[in-house]
XYZ file of C-alpha atoms in Angstrom:
736
model
C -16.893 -14.707 -56.832
C -14.293 -17.272 -55.693
C -10.748 -15.955 -55.679
C -7.728 -18.084 -56.377
C -5.267 -18.740 -53.570
C -2.857 -16.061 -54.790
C -5.697 -13.541 -54.892
C -6.620 -14.380 -51.316
C -3.119 -13.206 -50.394
C -3.137 -10.213 -52.717
C -0.549 -7.518 -52.011
C 1.003 -9.428 -49.096
C 4.628 -10.376 -49.622
C 6.085 -13.677 -48.553
C 8.283 -12.128 -45.855
C 5.268 -10.621 -44.112
C 3.418 -13.930 -44.212
C 6.457 -15.737 -42.862
C 6.773 -13.175 -40.052
C 3.109 -13.658 -39.162
C 3.248 -17.446 -38.885
C 6.518 -17.215 -36.953
C 5.015 -14.724 -34.515
C 7.261 -11.828 -35.543
C 4.810 -9.544 -37.342
C 4.220 -6.226 -35.580
C 1.049 -5.181 -37.417
C -1.243 -8.213 -37.746
C -4.299 -6.161 -38.709
C -2.711 -5.465 -42.114
C -3.089 -9.180 -42.897
C -5.758 -10.607 -40.596
C -9.453 -9.814 -40.443
C -11.564 -8.567 -43.357
C -9.874 -6.735 -46.246
C -11.214 -5.484 -49.595
C -9.682 -7.208 -52.617
C -10.967 -5.742 -55.869
C -14.768 -5.909 -55.851
C -14.995 -8.401 -52.993
C -13.847 -8.944 -49.397
C -11.401 -11.493 -48.018
C -11.279 -12.767 -44.441
C -7.994 -14.137 -43.145
C -7.391 -15.861 -39.816
C -4.216 -17.302 -38.358
C -5.147 -20.398 -36.355
C -2.186 -22.738 -35.952
C -3.331 -26.224 -35.022
C -6.845 -25.881 -36.463
C -7.983 -28.702 -38.749
C -10.569 -26.590 -40.593
C -12.211 -23.152 -40.399
C -15.507 -21.776 -41.701
C -16.895 -18.249 -41.974
C -20.506 -17.802 -40.820
C -22.440 -14.783 -42.095
C -24.281 -13.456 -39.022
C -26.263 -10.684 -40.738
C -27.524 -12.152 -43.998
C -28.629 -15.639 -44.880
C -26.298 -17.466 -42.529
C -24.281 -18.856 -45.404
C -21.248 -20.793 -44.304
C -18.118 -20.336 -46.376
C -15.216 -22.764 -45.895
C -11.820 -21.172 -45.421
C -8.799 -22.409 -47.286
C -5.375 -22.824 -45.696
C -3.388 -20.465 -47.872
C -0.019 -20.466 -46.125
C 1.790 -23.051 -44.074
C 1.474 -22.960 -40.315
C -2.228 -22.195 -40.084
C -3.143 -19.122 -42.142
C -6.694 -19.522 -43.486
C -8.560 -17.273 -45.943
C -11.929 -17.069 -47.686
C -13.729 -14.815 -50.144
C -16.915 -13.603 -48.417
C -18.105 -11.221 -51.099
C -20.085 -8.293 -49.766
C -21.277 -9.896 -46.563
C -21.102 -7.872 -43.332
C -20.407 -9.176 -39.840
C -19.244 -12.729 -39.439
C -18.086 -15.395 -37.020
C -15.505 -18.118 -37.297
C -16.271 -21.787 -36.722
C -12.959 -23.429 -35.863
C -12.458 -27.180 -35.736
C -9.669 -28.192 -33.379
C -8.469 -31.781 -32.966
C -10.663 -32.238 -29.892
C -13.326 -29.500 -30.068
C -15.267 -27.079 -32.240
C -15.188 -23.397 -31.339
C -17.459 -20.664 -32.661
C -16.351 -17.096 -32.078
C -16.105 -13.635 -33.515
C -12.830 -12.743 -35.196
C -10.604 -10.587 -32.925
C -9.247 -8.900 -36.052
C -12.688 -7.786 -37.234
C -12.898 -5.037 -34.594
C -11.746 -1.473 -35.128
C -9.660 0.821 -32.916
C -10.465 0.377 -29.252
C -8.920 3.119 -27.127
C -9.933 6.686 -27.875
C -7.547 9.472 -28.779
C -8.215 11.201 -25.466
C -7.231 8.064 -23.548
C -4.004 7.810 -25.525
C -3.235 11.495 -25.027
C -3.802 11.368 -21.269
C -1.699 8.214 -20.902
C 1.209 9.852 -22.738
C 0.781 12.989 -20.657
C 0.799 10.981 -17.415
C -2.599 12.318 -16.380
C -4.843 9.323 -17.033
C -5.782 8.435 -13.480
C -8.067 5.511 -14.240
C -5.517 3.184 -15.833
C -6.952 0.234 -13.932
C -10.099 0.561 -16.063
C -8.296 1.510 -19.306
C -5.150 -0.570 -19.704
C -4.793 -4.221 -18.749
C -7.708 -6.607 -19.194
C -11.174 -5.039 -19.330
C -14.319 -7.183 -19.677
C -16.701 -5.249 -21.934
C -18.972 -5.344 -24.941
C -17.612 -4.102 -28.262
C -20.113 -3.777 -31.117
C -22.550 -5.831 -29.070
C -20.050 -8.661 -28.527
C -18.905 -9.625 -25.018
C -15.225 -10.191 -24.458
C -12.075 -8.699 -22.967
C -10.131 -5.715 -24.234
C -6.403 -6.065 -23.573
C -4.086 -3.053 -23.664
C -0.485 -2.597 -22.539
C 2.167 0.120 -22.726
C 5.263 -1.183 -24.543
C 6.414 1.567 -26.932
C 9.737 0.008 -27.892
C 8.476 -3.509 -28.618
C 8.531 -4.954 -32.125
C 5.551 -7.214 -31.416
C 3.253 -7.818 -28.421
C 0.813 -10.718 -28.053
C -1.663 -11.612 -25.369
C -1.325 -15.222 -24.244
C -3.265 -17.406 -21.863
C -5.152 -20.639 -21.378
C -7.486 -19.506 -24.168
C -4.713 -19.843 -26.791
C -2.424 -22.435 -25.201
C 0.003 -19.638 -24.243
C 1.028 -19.402 -27.886
C 2.345 -15.941 -28.715
C 1.687 -16.421 -32.425
C -2.065 -16.637 -31.986
C -3.102 -13.181 -30.784
C -0.634 -10.445 -31.743
C -1.875 -6.978 -30.819
C -2.220 -3.688 -32.662
C 0.129 -0.773 -31.853
C -1.319 2.669 -31.263
C 1.890 4.449 -32.121
C 1.065 7.868 -30.684
C 1.140 6.466 -27.139
C 3.047 3.205 -27.484
C -0.058 1.248 -26.456
C -0.789 -2.214 -27.867
C -4.451 -3.305 -27.882
C -6.629 -6.254 -28.866
C -10.210 -7.317 -28.158
C -10.701 -11.050 -27.632
C -14.382 -11.991 -27.886
C -16.082 -14.509 -25.626
C -13.573 -14.236 -22.809
C -14.524 -13.056 -19.326
C -13.390 -12.609 -15.738
C -11.229 -15.377 -14.325
C -9.096 -15.978 -17.435
C -5.364 -16.228 -16.849
C -3.133 -14.221 -19.177
C 0.238 -12.574 -19.789
C 1.883 -10.581 -22.559
C 4.529 -12.022 -24.850
C 6.858 -9.332 -26.156
C 9.490 -9.277 -28.880
C 11.945 -6.461 -28.248
C 13.364 -4.059 -30.814
C 16.293 -6.426 -31.447
C 13.935 -9.289 -32.309
C 14.452 -11.203 -29.069
C 11.435 -12.840 -27.437
C 11.297 -11.816 -23.781
C 10.015 -13.995 -20.940
C 6.235 -13.682 -20.843
C 5.275 -10.633 -18.772
C 2.556 -10.212 -16.185
C 0.237 -7.278 -16.786
C 1.534 -4.119 -15.012
C -2.033 -2.957 -14.325
C -3.646 -6.341 -13.683
C -6.347 -6.018 -11.050
C -6.096 -9.680 -10.051
C -3.216 -12.142 -10.095
C -2.449 -15.727 -9.279
C -1.178 -16.332 -5.786
C 2.578 -16.840 -5.543
C 4.527 -18.795 -6.635
C 2.352 -18.670 -9.788
C 2.746 -15.458 -11.746
C -0.070 -15.097 -14.297
C -2.422 -12.138 -14.333
C -6.165 -12.778 -14.072
C -8.961 -10.929 -15.829
C -10.857 -9.152 -13.050
C -14.537 -8.329 -13.085
C -15.704 -4.776 -13.641
C -18.932 -5.383 -11.757
C -19.241 -2.757 -9.001
C -18.958 -3.895 -5.404
C -22.071 -3.266 -3.291
C -20.662 -0.887 -0.694
C -22.497 -0.107 2.535
C -20.107 2.569 3.855
C -21.509 5.810 2.432
C -21.852 7.423 5.852
C -18.307 6.396 6.788
C -16.844 7.917 3.621
C -18.621 11.211 4.337
C -17.423 11.378 7.952
C -13.653 11.123 7.619
C -12.624 14.764 7.181
C -11.775 15.256 10.911
C -9.447 12.262 10.758
C -7.601 13.629 7.735
C -7.425 17.053 9.382
C -5.809 15.540 12.475
C -8.627 16.536 14.810
C -9.684 13.021 15.768
C -7.826 10.353 17.698
C -5.852 7.999 15.513
C -4.488 4.773 16.941
C -3.213 2.383 14.289
C -2.780 -1.383 14.550
C -0.116 -2.405 12.024
C -0.576 -5.936 10.713
C 1.254 -8.439 8.537
C -1.760 -10.493 7.556
C -0.010 -13.786 6.843
C 1.504 -14.016 10.312
C -1.226 -12.431 12.430
C -2.984 -15.743 13.010
C -2.299 -19.060 11.290
C -4.305 -22.281 11.280
C -1.901 -25.011 12.474
C -4.492 -27.737 11.893
C -4.451 -26.906 8.171
C -0.776 -26.764 7.347
C -0.206 -23.510 9.213
C -2.042 -21.594 6.518
C -2.899 -17.927 6.878
C -6.425 -16.570 7.097
C -8.276 -15.287 4.039
C -10.132 -11.968 3.735
C -13.424 -13.423 4.931
C -11.827 -15.042 7.975
C -9.881 -11.858 8.716
C -13.171 -9.966 8.617
C -14.475 -12.339 11.281
C -11.353 -12.393 13.488
C -9.076 -9.389 12.956
C -11.733 -6.666 12.721
C -13.534 -7.517 16.003
C -10.187 -7.881 17.747
C -8.907 -4.467 16.648
C -12.257 -2.855 17.430
C -12.331 -4.363 20.917
C -8.867 -2.965 21.633
C -10.010 0.490 20.562
C -7.797 0.923 17.509
C -9.189 3.426 15.040
C -7.293 2.060 12.023
C -5.751 -1.147 10.762
C -2.608 -0.656 8.696
C -1.755 -3.485 6.321
C 1.798 -4.222 5.263
C 1.681 -4.093 1.445
C -1.072 -6.280 0.042
C -0.247 -5.543 -3.590
C 0.737 -8.686 -5.473
C 4.349 -9.594 -4.720
C 6.337 -12.672 -5.717
C 8.483 -13.123 -2.601
C 6.677 -13.507 0.707
C 9.885 -12.755 2.606
C 9.727 -9.170 1.331
C 6.521 -8.764 3.430
C 5.033 -7.090 0.360
C 7.642 -4.337 0.113
C 8.806 -5.636 -3.281
C 5.507 -5.557 -5.186
C 4.989 -6.265 -8.867
C 1.208 -5.845 -9.080
C 0.471 -2.313 -7.929
C -3.196 -2.595 -8.940
C -3.919 -6.133 -7.673
C -4.698 -7.295 -4.130
C -2.497 -10.327 -3.604
C -4.146 -13.656 -4.276
C -2.788 -14.963 -0.963
C -5.964 -13.919 0.833
C -8.668 -14.339 -1.784
C -10.254 -12.352 -4.591
C -10.395 -8.582 -5.119
C -14.073 -8.735 -4.194
C -13.119 -10.396 -0.905
C -10.718 -7.533 -0.165
C -13.463 -4.990 -0.875
C -15.669 -6.912 1.546
C -12.936 -6.714 4.218
C -12.680 -2.915 3.814
C -16.461 -2.567 3.939
C -16.608 -4.626 7.147
C -13.834 -2.504 8.696
C -15.848 0.623 8.014
C -18.982 -0.971 9.442
C -17.010 -1.616 12.637
C -15.757 1.988 12.775
C -12.217 1.137 11.683
C -10.286 2.816 8.885
C -7.934 0.932 6.570
C -4.412 2.121 5.810
C -2.427 0.290 3.145
C 1.349 0.462 2.806
C 2.199 1.550 -0.750
C 5.608 1.272 -2.416
C 6.395 3.722 -5.247
C 10.123 3.716 -4.480
C 11.250 0.539 -6.213
C 10.260 -2.820 -7.691
C 11.896 -6.270 -7.934
C 13.858 -7.553 -10.898
C 11.802 -10.705 -11.559
C 11.834 -11.402 -15.299
C 8.022 -11.657 -15.600
C 7.594 -8.218 -14.013
C 8.345 -4.624 -14.929
C 12.110 -4.999 -15.377
C 13.050 -4.050 -18.962
C 9.432 -4.595 -19.767
C 9.638 -4.112 -23.526
C 13.361 -4.847 -23.765
C 14.303 -1.360 -22.613
C 14.439 0.433 -19.264
C 10.797 1.415 -19.523
C 9.707 1.813 -15.909
C 13.214 2.098 -14.468
C 16.303 4.204 -15.230
C 18.835 2.895 -17.713
C 21.777 4.108 -15.606
C 22.160 1.998 -12.420
C 23.416 5.099 -10.606
C 19.825 6.304 -10.792
C 17.921 3.088 -11.312
C 19.247 0.403 -8.964
C 18.898 0.031 -5.189
C 21.928 -1.826 -3.874
C 20.340 -2.232 -0.431
C 17.351 -4.159 -1.764
C 18.558 -5.355 -5.196
C 15.577 -3.618 -6.739
C 14.946 -1.161 -9.556
C 13.934 2.468 -9.083
C 11.006 3.996 -10.954
C 11.950 6.640 -13.501
C 9.810 9.532 -12.304
C 11.091 11.647 -15.152
C 8.716 9.797 -17.486
C 5.147 11.045 -17.631
C 3.795 7.545 -18.193
C 5.554 6.196 -15.080
C 4.297 9.017 -12.872
C 0.802 8.469 -14.218
C 1.088 4.727 -13.615
C 1.971 5.250 -9.947
C -0.657 7.910 -9.283
C -3.311 5.743 -10.946
C -2.231 2.884 -8.673
C -2.672 5.071 -5.589
C -6.139 6.113 -6.726
C -7.092 2.496 -7.469
C -6.837 1.694 -3.753
C -8.411 4.912 -2.484
C -11.269 5.199 -4.959
C -12.120 1.694 -6.083
C -11.403 -0.087 -2.786
C -12.396 2.764 -0.420
C -9.055 2.478 1.401
C -8.735 5.376 3.851
C -5.025 6.098 3.598
C -1.745 5.183 1.978
C 1.392 4.929 4.082
C 4.105 5.666 1.528
C 7.165 3.512 2.109
C 10.821 4.561 1.837
C 10.182 8.233 1.062
C 13.716 9.197 2.114
C 15.211 6.836 -0.462
C 13.260 8.696 -3.148
C 14.124 12.215 -2.026
C 17.909 11.875 -2.120
C 19.884 10.878 -5.198
C 22.778 9.754 -3.014
C 20.643 7.657 -0.670
C 22.830 4.775 0.568
C 25.374 5.434 -2.211
C 29.052 6.203 -2.235
C 30.347 9.406 -3.802
C 30.915 7.893 -7.250
C 27.625 5.965 -7.344
C 25.082 8.728 -7.945
C 24.292 11.504 -10.404
C 23.605 15.045 -9.117
C 20.490 16.908 -10.159
C 20.623 19.662 -12.769
C 21.726 22.137 -10.111
C 24.496 19.873 -8.843
C 22.626 18.906 -5.666
C 21.640 15.626 -4.069
C 17.906 16.315 -3.966
C 15.787 14.233 -6.338
C 13.736 16.963 -7.987
C 11.596 14.494 -9.919
C 10.541 12.785 -6.689
C 9.717 16.111 -5.053
C 7.471 17.038 -7.968
C 5.915 13.562 -7.928
C 4.983 13.725 -4.244
C 3.490 17.183 -4.615
C 1.443 16.042 -7.602
C 0.405 12.766 -5.946
C -0.852 14.409 -2.764
C -2.596 17.220 -4.628
C -4.489 14.743 -6.792
C -5.432 12.553 -3.814
C -6.705 15.494 -1.793
C -8.670 16.812 -4.756
C -10.305 13.511 -5.719
C -10.554 11.623 -2.404
C -12.057 13.760 0.330
C -12.031 10.847 2.764
C -8.386 9.872 2.314
C -5.038 10.884 3.781
C -1.389 10.010 3.188
C 1.408 9.165 5.608
C 5.112 9.427 4.809
C 7.767 7.101 6.155
C 10.483 9.731 5.959
C 13.464 9.238 8.238
C 15.411 12.465 7.642
C 14.857 16.128 8.416
C 13.539 16.984 4.953
C 11.542 20.180 5.538
C 7.839 20.505 4.860
C 6.871 16.871 4.427
C 3.374 17.625 5.770
C 3.154 21.169 4.429
C 0.675 21.660 1.541
C 2.244 21.750 -1.943
C 0.943 25.259 -2.570
C 3.054 26.345 0.403
C 6.149 24.570 -0.882
C 5.758 21.274 0.981
C 5.360 17.678 -0.174
C 1.705 17.577 0.841
C 1.529 14.503 3.082
C -0.992 14.583 5.920
C 1.216 12.845 8.480
C 4.822 11.752 8.857
C 6.256 8.930 10.922
C 8.320 10.417 13.767
C 11.360 8.191 13.431
C 13.441 10.451 15.692
C 11.028 10.046 18.605
C 10.956 6.291 18.061
C 14.749 5.864 18.012
C 15.384 8.191 20.969
C 12.631 6.859 23.213
C 13.497 3.207 22.581
C 17.178 3.906 23.232
C 16.205 5.509 26.522
C 13.996 2.613 27.551
C 16.746 0.091 26.795
C 18.971 1.755 29.379
C 19.071 0.368 32.904
C 17.001 2.743 35.070
C 20.065 3.621 37.117
C 21.601 5.225 34.008
C 18.487 6.819 32.574
C 19.152 10.142 34.286
C 22.120 10.573 31.951
C 19.877 10.199 28.903
C 16.951 12.321 30.069
C 17.041 14.549 26.997
C 16.237 11.619 24.723
C 12.679 11.682 26.047
C 12.229 15.447 25.947
C 14.037 16.399 22.715
C 11.139 15.310 20.500
C 9.053 18.222 21.784
C 11.597 20.668 20.360
C 10.391 19.746 16.856
C 7.032 18.100 17.632
C 5.041 20.709 15.719
C 7.384 21.145 12.766
C 5.349 18.409 11.051
C 2.111 16.519 11.718
C 3.575 13.432 13.326
C 2.610 9.840 13.947
C 4.515 7.953 16.666
C 5.416 4.573 15.158
C 6.385 1.388 16.917
C 6.419 -0.570 13.679
C 7.457 -3.975 12.393
C 10.956 -2.648 11.717
C 11.634 -2.403 15.460
C 10.919 -6.068 16.232
C 12.762 -7.933 13.474
C 16.245 -8.620 12.061
C 17.768 -9.434 15.426
C 16.353 -6.390 17.233
C 14.274 -8.617 19.477
C 10.770 -7.939 20.702
C 9.670 -4.697 22.326
C 9.373 -6.479 25.663
C 12.834 -7.947 25.129
C 14.339 -4.474 24.854
C 13.232 -3.610 28.379
C 15.770 -4.055 31.206
C 15.257 -5.854 34.502
C 13.562 -9.033 35.653
C 10.307 -10.296 34.213
C 8.133 -8.013 36.361
C 10.276 -4.977 35.589
C 10.258 -5.718 31.855
C 6.472 -5.658 31.821
C 6.350 -2.578 34.044
C 8.824 -0.775 31.792
C 6.766 -1.672 28.738
C 3.536 -0.461 30.339
C 5.185 2.784 31.453
C 6.515 3.301 27.934
C 3.099 2.787 26.371
C 1.655 5.287 28.831
C 4.325 7.810 27.886
C 3.650 7.190 24.169
C -0.096 7.717 24.494
C 0.469 10.874 26.561
C 2.966 12.307 24.048
C 1.592 14.452 21.189
C 1.252 12.564 17.910
C -0.948 9.893 16.399
C -0.138 6.349 17.552
C 0.943 3.202 15.679
C 1.700 -0.196 17.192
C 2.755 -3.356 15.398
C 0.846 -6.572 16.034
C 2.117 -8.675 18.928
C 3.401 -5.630 20.793
C -0.055 -5.219 22.344
C 0.378 -8.481 24.263
C 4.061 -8.036 25.124
C 5.294 -10.734 22.768
C 8.556 -12.158 24.084
C 10.201 -13.080 20.788
C 10.788 -10.953 17.739
C 8.406 -11.101 14.809
C 8.712 -14.087 12.463
C 6.793 -13.648 9.204
C 6.631 -17.430 8.771
C 5.059 -17.878 12.186
C 2.236 -16.272 14.115
C 1.633 -14.088 17.153
C 2.069 -16.266 20.248
C -1.520 -15.919 21.400
C -1.020 -18.447 24.207
C 0.813 -15.688 26.104
C -2.561 -14.225 27.016
C -2.977 -17.074 29.498
C -0.318 -15.235 31.530
C -1.796 -12.329 33.582
C 1.226 -10.119 32.851
C 0.705 -10.348 29.087
C -3.065 -10.074 29.402
C -2.449 -6.958 31.513
C -0.418 -5.333 28.743
C -3.245 -6.018 26.302
C -5.805 -4.553 28.703
C -3.658 -1.447 29.134
C -3.550 -0.886 25.370
C -7.341 -1.212 25.266
C -7.759 1.330 28.059
C -5.186 3.736 26.608
C -6.969 3.686 23.251
C -10.337 4.310 24.862
C -8.965 7.122 27.009
C -7.274 8.690 23.981
C -10.512 8.606 21.983
C -12.619 9.938 24.865
C -10.392 12.828 25.965
C -10.258 15.865 23.665
C -7.288 16.988 25.730
C -5.267 14.046 24.390
C -6.027 14.750 20.710
C -5.978 18.526 20.316
C -2.286 18.793 21.149
C -1.359 16.154 18.584
C -1.039 18.882 15.961
C -1.645 22.107 17.938
C 1.145 23.398 20.191
C -1.437 25.197 22.361
C -2.550 21.775 23.556
C 0.738 20.802 25.236
C 3.152 21.975 27.881
C 5.703 20.288 30.068
C 4.605 19.912 33.671
C 7.946 18.295 34.564
C 10.693 18.251 31.982
C 13.873 18.690 33.967
C 13.800 16.059 36.745
C 16.592 13.969 35.278
C 17.806 12.907 38.717
C 14.563 11.031 39.391
C 13.859 10.157 35.712
C 10.389 11.692 35.961
C 8.462 13.317 33.134
C 5.204 15.218 33.365
C 3.025 16.384 30.466
C -0.012 18.658 30.478
C -2.526 18.158 27.670
C -5.333 20.630 26.906
C -8.411 20.586 24.667
C -9.058 23.542 22.400
C -11.522 25.208 24.807
C -9.277 24.501 27.836
C -12.316 23.272 29.767
C -10.310 20.335 31.084
C -6.709 19.220 31.448
C -4.929 15.886 31.578
C -1.694 15.505 33.531
C 0.416 12.467 32.622
C 3.434 11.629 34.784
C 5.970 8.906 34.047
C 8.325 7.530 36.694
C 11.007 5.647 34.781
C 12.756 4.141 37.802
C 11.756 1.104 39.906
C 11.611 3.367 42.977
C 8.152 4.513 44.106
C 8.037 8.248 44.820
C 5.852 9.153 47.781
C 4.873 12.742 48.436
C 6.011 13.935 45.019
C 4.822 17.494 44.463
C 3.741 18.601 40.990
C 2.747 22.092 39.949
C -0.656 22.249 38.225
C -2.241 25.024 36.188
C -5.715 24.771 37.745
C -7.007 24.578 41.296
C -9.349 21.850 42.430
C -9.608 18.102 42.215
C -7.331 16.038 39.994
C -8.701 12.536 39.511
C -6.557 9.584 38.542
C -8.094 8.126 35.359
C -5.437 5.585 34.366
C -2.438 4.040 36.096
C -0.142 1.625 34.259
C 0.822 0.148 37.653
C -2.747 -0.901 38.427
C -3.231 -4.478 39.504
C -5.498 -5.217 36.544
C -2.493 -4.572 34.282
C -0.125 -6.717 36.346
C 1.281 -3.846 38.405
C 1.834 -3.327 42.128
C -1.435 -1.362 42.463
C 0.225 1.724 43.932
C -1.288 5.053 43.045
C -3.787 7.788 43.802
C -7.532 7.920 43.575
C -7.526 11.717 43.512
C -5.504 14.729 44.608
C -6.626 18.203 45.650
C -4.550 21.210 44.775
C -2.873 23.417 47.378
C -1.681 26.999 47.174
C 1.899 25.798 47.181
C 4.034 26.993 44.262
C 5.867 24.325 42.310
C 7.228 23.884 38.770
C 6.364 27.486 37.965
C 2.708 27.106 38.990
C 0.905 28.751 41.907
C -0.999 25.548 42.644
C 0.381 22.039 43.186
C -0.709 18.555 44.117
C 1.108 15.849 46.039
C 1.166 12.396 44.462
C 2.428 8.890 44.916
C 4.284 7.856 41.770
C 4.344 4.068 41.365
C 7.551 2.387 40.195
C 8.125 2.157 36.419
C 4.763 3.676 35.633
C 2.765 6.327 33.851
C -0.296 7.775 35.534
C -2.973 10.053 34.077
C -4.936 12.575 36.139
C -7.761 14.774 34.927
C -9.013 18.169 35.974
C -12.294 19.541 34.655
C -13.887 22.954 34.932
C -17.202 21.176 35.514
């Protein structure tokens, strides 16, 4: 039976056909693909630019039926009778293509998927939305799916269709606002975007995929179809062994790194290292210095390198700057093989306004708030996620799990938590909207953090979370079931600001600021703290850490070494930004590199050696870890000697079988015959001295000290010490 042209277009009005060829039709499956017409079946295909098209019967006798162009612009149709599955043979001006018809496939996503996405509880969006290589009805290809509930039409575009939005319009699953389409014979590596017509009929700039798992390296902006092939991990034992780290029982010393500027290759245009090269250079370096974790400034895809990753657009995609997603997985696996955990900075607070990104994704404020009083960050010119929408909360939680589950990342350091907790953050009185109770607290963010941390702790036994929270919000590291936000650790910004302010003072004035070094212990156990000397302290005109120290060159280095000793003796996990471990003289420049040549100078090499020895001492001494989160593991030995600017800390292990005494002399005056009360009688052995000659110091100190029955500092026993200038010394007593 051969139908006439009008019959091939039966029951389709001219306006619908015109909308299809103009790329405005929102339901292409009503026209394209196979449709019954009377007692026969008609196949229609829209292929603008094709010179001819044929239908090949793939189940029966292989009969080839020519298709007729039935409407201007490239709409072809043919009567195929009762034949079953088919392929299209398409003749283009310069090639012949044979493929299955994308519009011959049925519904793709299941009702449960759609329900969970709408509910905000689909936590595997990276394997559900976006671009998924798979077989459908025995045909290999890529399933595309995107959330755009207010769009009039969505198409997938890419190299495979000359970026022509008319070619592959998608089908709307109205219950969830998800558009889907299966494109046969595509695979990993294809570039793509989504072309969206908004509810007013305006064509938006082509959008990158919000859940793309691979992207082009900036300045290019296309998403890339990522492989679903599983990575061959070798870290099973590591993943099973991380509970003590999450619980705070183990030492944690973090090396914070901006990968682009850690080490560049000047011979090759000053390029940065890729994941494979970083595996060969960064991992052994961090391991040699005794760091337990490497923390990466955000590696999610981001358009502007000057944001250091803190304005990401691809929350599911490792940036293409360093290689492929598989290369990143390899880097994590190699870290674990070397005994190093991986922490990734993660940014759920805001996103940039780039037109190809999330901003007004379907023509409406989809991911952000409509009202700028809730949805716009003036400080960063970014948009704020609308955590009142289930789909947005689910999107962010699924992103977090993508890194922890699929890439085996050990922790997320959540950026800018304070900006999310307060509705009036950095806003004037008339620039914010109170919550439903009239307060400034962002209730949606509170609920989000509780939910996020509960899900992570339930699903990822190896993982922990760290909050960058700069206020006194209560219960940041308290479990959600006890009313807290549920983070495992919180950056101690108060300790960082106070201690750096103290160290910047000339030693002659430090006695007037003594409380800045002791106040942190008033609240040290109100949360589970990490002591951060981060990138924020060595940029934007703040100078380097060494540059903050007063005095001549020798005194600057001595001050820095004494400060590091004090930091490692103080309760709390440790974090140090790259370059600080060698006493870099200039502030961090993200377009440059660490000045590694400084290590030719013994003073700088001495700082690096001190960091190595502090990390090893910290890891080896239970006395230096137990008190990080347990108040029974700390007491002041000397807290009130402001006149001499001396501080003494006692650190205990849980079984109190040993004790470490750390004393800091923050003046350039050596103190001979300084008596210190000690809790235990016997020998106290000096185990580290920041003034040692191997670190560039004056080599003044003590090999050991024996206690005397001479009361001091509230103790019946005391020892007499020599305190080197601008130094921190560690002494150890053991019951054995």
